[in-house]
Short mmCIF file of C-alpha atoms and ligand atoms in Angstrom, two decimals:
data_model
loop_
_atom_site.label_atom_id
_atom_site.label_comp_id
_atom_site.label_asym_id
_atom_site.label_seq_id
_atom_site.Cartn_x
_atom_site.Cartn_y
_atom_site.Cartn_z
CA MET A 18 0.10 0.27 0.10
CA ASN A 19 0.99 3.65 -0.46
CA ILE A 20 0.16 6.05 1.32
CA ILE A 21 0.60 10.48 1.25
CA LEU A 22 0.34 11.70 4.80
CA LEU A 23 -0.85 15.35 3.68
CA GLY A 24 -1.32 17.57 6.48
CA PRO A 25 1.14 21.55 7.45
CA PRO A 26 4.46 21.99 8.84
CA GLY A 27 3.77 20.10 12.71
CA ALA A 28 1.08 18.10 12.15
CA GLY A 29 2.15 14.66 13.15
CA LYS A 30 3.46 13.59 9.55
CA GLY A 31 6.29 12.69 10.48
CA THR A 32 5.52 10.97 14.37
CA GLN A 33 2.79 8.55 12.62
CA ALA A 34 5.35 7.92 9.53
CA ARG A 35 7.43 6.16 12.17
CA VAL A 36 4.59 4.32 14.01
CA LEU A 37 3.49 3.00 10.27
CA VAL A 38 7.32 2.45 9.57
CA GLU A 39 7.86 0.39 13.04
CA ARG A 40 4.82 -1.63 12.79
CA ASP A 41 3.77 -2.33 9.05
CA GLY A 42 7.31 -1.97 7.49
CA MET A 43 6.62 0.42 5.84
CA VAL A 44 9.10 3.10 3.82
CA GLN A 45 9.35 6.91 4.63
CA LEU A 46 10.19 9.08 1.78
CA SER A 47 10.59 12.19 3.05
CA THR A 48 11.18 14.46 1.63
CA GLY A 49 12.56 16.94 3.53
CA ASP A 50 15.02 14.12 5.33
CA MET A 51 15.86 14.02 1.99
CA LEU A 52 17.13 17.58 1.76
CA ARG A 53 18.28 17.89 5.24
CA ALA A 54 20.33 15.19 4.46
CA ALA A 55 21.55 16.98 0.92
CA VAL A 56 22.44 19.83 2.90
CA ALA A 57 24.47 18.63 5.67
CA ALA A 58 26.30 16.34 2.93
CA GLY A 59 27.18 19.30 0.64
CA THR A 60 25.76 18.44 -2.23
CA GLU A 61 24.90 20.58 -5.18
CA VAL A 62 21.33 20.53 -4.69
CA GLY A 63 21.96 20.54 -0.58
CA LYS A 64 23.28 23.86 -1.94
CA ARG A 65 20.19 25.23 -3.53
CA ALA A 66 18.11 24.35 -0.58
CA LYS A 67 19.53 25.59 2.37
CA ALA A 68 18.46 29.36 2.34
CA VAL A 69 15.19 28.69 0.78
CA MET A 70 14.28 25.85 3.90
CA ASP A 71 15.91 28.25 6.60
CA ALA A 72 12.86 31.10 5.16
CA GLY A 73 10.38 28.17 5.04
CA ASN A 74 10.22 28.48 1.19
CA LEU A 75 9.76 25.90 -0.92
CA VAL A 76 12.67 24.45 -3.42
CA THR A 77 11.48 23.74 -6.49
CA ASP A 78 9.13 21.04 -7.82
CA GLU A 79 12.10 20.41 -10.73
CA ILE A 80 14.74 19.55 -7.62
CA VAL A 81 11.85 17.33 -4.93
CA ILE A 82 10.07 15.71 -8.29
CA GLY A 83 14.27 14.26 -9.45
CA ILE A 84 14.85 13.19 -5.84
CA ILE A 85 11.36 11.61 -5.57
CA SER A 86 11.87 9.21 -8.58
CA ASP A 87 15.48 8.69 -7.94
CA ARG A 88 13.62 6.96 -4.47
CA LEU A 89 11.22 5.21 -6.14
CA ASP A 90 13.75 3.65 -7.81
CA GLU A 91 14.56 1.60 -4.63
CA PRO A 92 13.35 -1.39 -3.76
CA ASP A 93 12.79 -1.21 -0.59
CA VAL A 94 9.69 0.83 -1.90
CA LYS A 95 7.75 -1.92 -2.46
CA GLY A 96 6.30 -2.75 0.54
CA GLY A 97 4.72 0.63 0.21
CA ALA A 98 5.71 4.13 0.92
CA ILE A 99 4.52 6.39 3.21
CA PHE A 100 4.55 9.91 0.54
CA ASP A 101 5.65 12.52 3.82
CA GLY A 102 5.92 15.56 2.88
CA PHE A 103 5.99 15.37 -0.63
CA PRO A 104 3.54 15.92 -3.02
CA ARG A 105 3.30 19.99 -2.29
CA THR A 106 2.14 21.41 -5.12
CA LEU A 107 -0.46 20.95 -7.85
CA ALA A 108 2.60 20.28 -9.88
CA GLN A 109 3.96 17.76 -7.54
CA ALA A 110 0.76 15.92 -7.62
CA ASP A 111 0.64 15.67 -11.11
CA ALA A 112 4.16 14.58 -11.55
CA LEU A 113 3.56 11.50 -8.62
CA GLY A 114 0.81 10.52 -10.24
CA ASP A 115 2.52 10.51 -13.99
CA LEU A 116 5.74 9.09 -11.82
CA LEU A 117 3.25 5.61 -9.98
CA ALA A 118 1.79 4.94 -13.41
CA ALA A 119 4.86 4.50 -14.99
CA LYS A 120 6.33 2.18 -12.75
CA GLY A 121 3.27 -0.01 -11.80
CA MET A 122 2.21 1.27 -8.86
CA SER A 123 -0.58 2.99 -6.85
CA LEU A 124 -1.78 5.20 -4.68
CA ASP A 125 -3.79 4.13 -2.24
CA LYS A 126 -4.58 6.54 0.12
CA VAL A 127 -4.45 9.93 1.07
CA VAL A 128 -4.54 11.30 4.67
CA GLU A 129 -5.03 14.37 5.12
CA MET A 130 -4.09 15.72 9.22
CA ARG A 131 -6.02 18.58 10.52
CA CYS A 132 -4.96 20.58 12.83
CA ASP A 133 -5.42 24.07 14.74
CA ASP A 134 -2.96 27.07 13.53
CA GLU A 135 -1.37 27.67 16.46
CA GLU A 136 -1.26 24.87 18.20
CA LEU A 137 1.04 24.13 15.21
CA VAL A 138 2.84 26.42 16.63
CA THR A 139 3.46 25.33 19.54
CA ARG A 140 4.32 22.08 18.37
CA VAL A 141 6.77 23.08 15.81
CA ILE A 142 9.05 25.59 18.07
CA GLY A 143 9.38 23.12 20.55
CA ARG A 144 9.91 20.18 18.56
CA PHE A 145 13.44 18.38 18.52
CA THR A 146 14.65 15.42 17.27
CA CYS A 147 17.20 12.33 18.24
CA SER A 148 21.03 13.11 16.27
CA GLY A 149 20.75 8.85 16.62
CA CYS A 150 17.89 7.05 15.32
CA GLY A 151 15.76 10.21 14.41
CA GLU A 152 13.13 9.55 16.98
CA GLY A 153 11.05 13.00 17.26
CA TYR A 154 9.69 14.26 20.40
CA HIS A 155 7.95 17.46 22.03
CA ASP A 156 9.87 19.42 24.95
CA THR A 157 5.78 19.12 26.22
CA PHE A 158 4.10 16.81 24.36
CA LYS A 159 6.49 14.27 24.09
CA PRO A 160 9.73 14.48 26.12
CA PRO A 161 11.75 11.36 26.17
CA LYS A 162 11.30 8.91 29.32
CA VAL A 163 14.09 9.81 30.75
CA GLU A 164 15.77 13.52 30.54
CA GLY A 165 18.29 13.92 28.07
CA GLU A 166 18.36 9.86 26.49
CA CYS A 167 16.48 9.11 23.77
CA ASP A 168 13.20 6.17 23.88
CA LYS A 169 14.64 4.13 21.52
CA CYS A 170 18.33 4.10 21.20
CA ASP A 171 21.80 5.10 23.25
CA ALA A 172 22.43 7.86 21.62
CA ASN A 173 21.88 11.22 23.78
CA GLY A 174 22.34 14.06 21.22
CA PHE A 175 18.58 15.71 20.24
CA VAL A 176 19.19 17.80 17.32
CA ARG A 177 16.90 21.11 16.58
CA ARG A 178 16.12 22.54 13.05
CA PRO A 179 16.68 25.92 12.00
CA ASP A 180 13.53 26.55 10.51
CA ASP A 181 11.72 25.60 13.64
CA ASN A 182 11.28 29.03 14.95
CA GLU A 183 8.54 31.32 14.87
CA ASP A 184 9.32 33.28 12.11
CA ALA A 185 9.65 30.71 9.15
CA MET A 186 7.07 28.52 10.42
CA ARG A 187 4.79 31.11 10.44
CA ASN A 188 5.59 31.92 6.41
CA ARG A 189 5.72 28.17 6.05
CA LEU A 190 2.11 28.26 7.01
CA PHE A 191 1.11 30.61 4.85
CA VAL A 192 3.09 28.88 1.90
CA TYR A 193 1.23 25.45 2.99
CA TYR A 194 -2.72 27.54 2.69
CA LYS A 195 -1.31 29.01 -1.06
CA GLU A 196 0.24 26.08 -2.07
CA THR A 197 -0.53 22.34 -0.95
CA SER A 198 -3.73 22.88 0.86
CA PRO A 199 -5.02 23.08 -2.43
CA LEU A 200 -5.02 19.15 -3.17
CA ILE A 201 -6.79 18.45 -0.39
CA GLY A 202 -9.84 19.07 -3.42
CA TYR A 203 -7.15 17.55 -5.79
CA TYR A 204 -7.29 13.93 -3.74
CA TYR A 205 -10.88 14.30 -2.34
CA ALA A 206 -11.92 14.61 -6.40
CA LYS A 207 -9.84 11.17 -7.19
CA ASP A 208 -11.91 9.55 -4.15
CA ASN A 209 -8.78 8.55 -2.05
CA LEU A 210 -8.62 11.25 0.74
CA ALA A 211 -9.30 10.60 4.21
CA MET A 212 -9.17 13.09 7.50
CA VAL A 213 -8.01 13.08 10.37
CA ASP A 214 -8.36 14.77 13.44
CA GLY A 215 -4.31 15.60 13.71
CA THR A 216 -5.63 17.86 17.07
CA ALA A 217 -5.84 14.78 18.99
CA ALA A 218 -3.54 12.12 21.49
CA ILE A 219 -0.17 10.63 18.99
CA ASP A 220 -2.26 7.21 19.86
CA GLU A 221 -5.26 8.30 19.30
CA VAL A 222 -4.45 9.88 15.39
CA THR A 223 -2.36 6.70 15.35
CA ALA A 224 -5.90 4.47 15.22
CA GLN A 225 -7.82 7.00 12.85
CA ILE A 226 -5.27 6.70 10.09
CA ALA A 227 -5.55 3.17 10.98
CA GLN A 228 -8.87 2.99 10.77
CA ALA A 229 -8.87 4.80 7.20
CA LEU A 230 -6.29 2.66 5.92
CA LYS A 231 -8.99 -0.15 6.27
CA ASN A 232 -11.55 1.50 4.55
P1 ADP B 321 5.15 16.74 11.14
O1 ADP B 321 6.25 16.26 10.42
O2 ADP B 321 4.11 17.18 10.18
O3 ADP B 321 6.20 18.33 10.57
P2 ADP B 321 5.93 15.94 13.47
O4 ADP B 321 5.59 14.32 13.61
O5 ADP B 321 7.38 16.27 13.29
O6 ADP B 321 4.99 17.28 12.44
O7 ADP B 321 5.24 17.00 15.28
C1 ADP B 321 5.91 17.76 14.78
C2 ADP B 321 5.51 18.28 16.59
O8 ADP B 321 4.46 18.14 17.36
C3 ADP B 321 6.45 17.78 17.46
O9 ADP B 321 7.39 17.36 18.64
C4 ADP B 321 6.01 16.13 17.63
O10 ADP B 321 6.24 14.82 18.86
C5 ADP B 321 4.36 16.63 18.05
N1 ADP B 321 3.92 15.70 17.80
C6 ADP B 321 3.19 15.62 17.24
N2 ADP B 321 2.22 14.21 16.93
C7 ADP B 321 1.03 15.04 18.08
C8 ADP B 321 0.50 14.61 18.66
N3 ADP B 321 -0.54 14.57 18.09
N4 ADP B 321 -0.41 15.89 19.96
C9 ADP B 321 0.90 16.76 20.32
N5 ADP B 321 1.95 16.92 19.37
C10 ADP B 321 2.49 15.82 18.93
P1 ADP B 322 7.21 19.98 8.22
O1 ADP B 322 6.93 19.37 7.68
O2 ADP B 322 7.60 20.20 9.75
O3 ADP B 322 6.80 21.54 7.66
P2 ADP B 322 9.79 19.31 6.15
O4 ADP B 322 10.73 18.23 6.57
O5 ADP B 322 8.44 18.50 5.21
O6 ADP B 322 8.63 20.26 7.67
O7 ADP B 322 10.30 19.84 4.72
C1 ADP B 322 11.05 21.00 5.43
C2 ADP B 322 11.41 21.77 4.08
O8 ADP B 322 11.73 20.85 3.13
C3 ADP B 322 10.37 22.81 3.93
O9 ADP B 322 9.79 24.31 4.46
C4 ADP B 322 10.89 23.59 2.37
O10 ADP B 322 11.55 24.50 1.89
C5 ADP B 322 11.34 22.07 1.94
N1 ADP B 322 10.28 20.42 2.04
C6 ADP B 322 10.35 19.81 2.42
N2 ADP B 322 9.69 19.22 1.38
C7 ADP B 322 9.18 19.48 0.06
C8 ADP B 322 8.76 19.65 -1.13
N3 ADP B 322 8.17 18.45 -1.73
N4 ADP B 322 8.16 21.27 -1.86
C9 ADP B 322 9.98 21.14 -2.13
N5 ADP B 322 9.67 22.38 -0.84
C10 ADP B 322 9.69 21.11 -0.03
ZN1 ZN B 323 17.45 7.51 19.29
#
């Protein structure tokens, strides 16, 4: 099964994707993670993307479509792909449809994760990640069980993203409404949209997604 988790920054896409990876053996295709890896590696794409990402704007369709196209050729996606943070524009959505068709894959469900804007800002500003395994945390909503130690691995270093500040986040929300939210209607019209309440507790959202994927 191949699905899209669609929602604004902070909606919980990464958090839920990691649950699906652990529970169902699907693979998480996060263009944000792939772009951050390119920035860290200092590649040509990374150099082009860095300032755009820090300001909370979108990198070009050409770059992300290229990244996703290459990633879909790797064998592990056969176990089911979770698109997280892609597509973000109508052009990307069209391109994804073409790519999947060309590779003999289908899109089974688009799960819209709906959330309240001020909650999103609070979530993103309190977000941090384990530098060892990538597990996501939140200062208030999901602190590690033992302070300073990852629940999932032996590493004890955490990182915060440069774009998880209030200015960049407010711009990312604006960009979401302007460029990405039309995808809700797009997938509704294609009849594969389901909506979950992203403001619910993490486990409750997981349960709602499981239900949505059964239908
Ligand atoms: P996204 O990938 O959509 O940008 P994340 O999964 O990184 O969002 O979640 C953003 C922040 O909110 C993280 O710090 C995460 O721990 C926290 N979070 C995720 N889901 C919930 C939830 N249902 N309730 C409260 N906090 C949440
Ligand atoms: P979040 O879900 O918290 O907003 P992501 O990790 O998905 O963050 O994305 C971080 C940044 O990477 C975005 O603000 C944007 O600059 C860039 N990016 C990620 N995915 C895409 C995409 N599909 N199209 C354009 N830019 C993207
Ligand atoms: Zn860890």
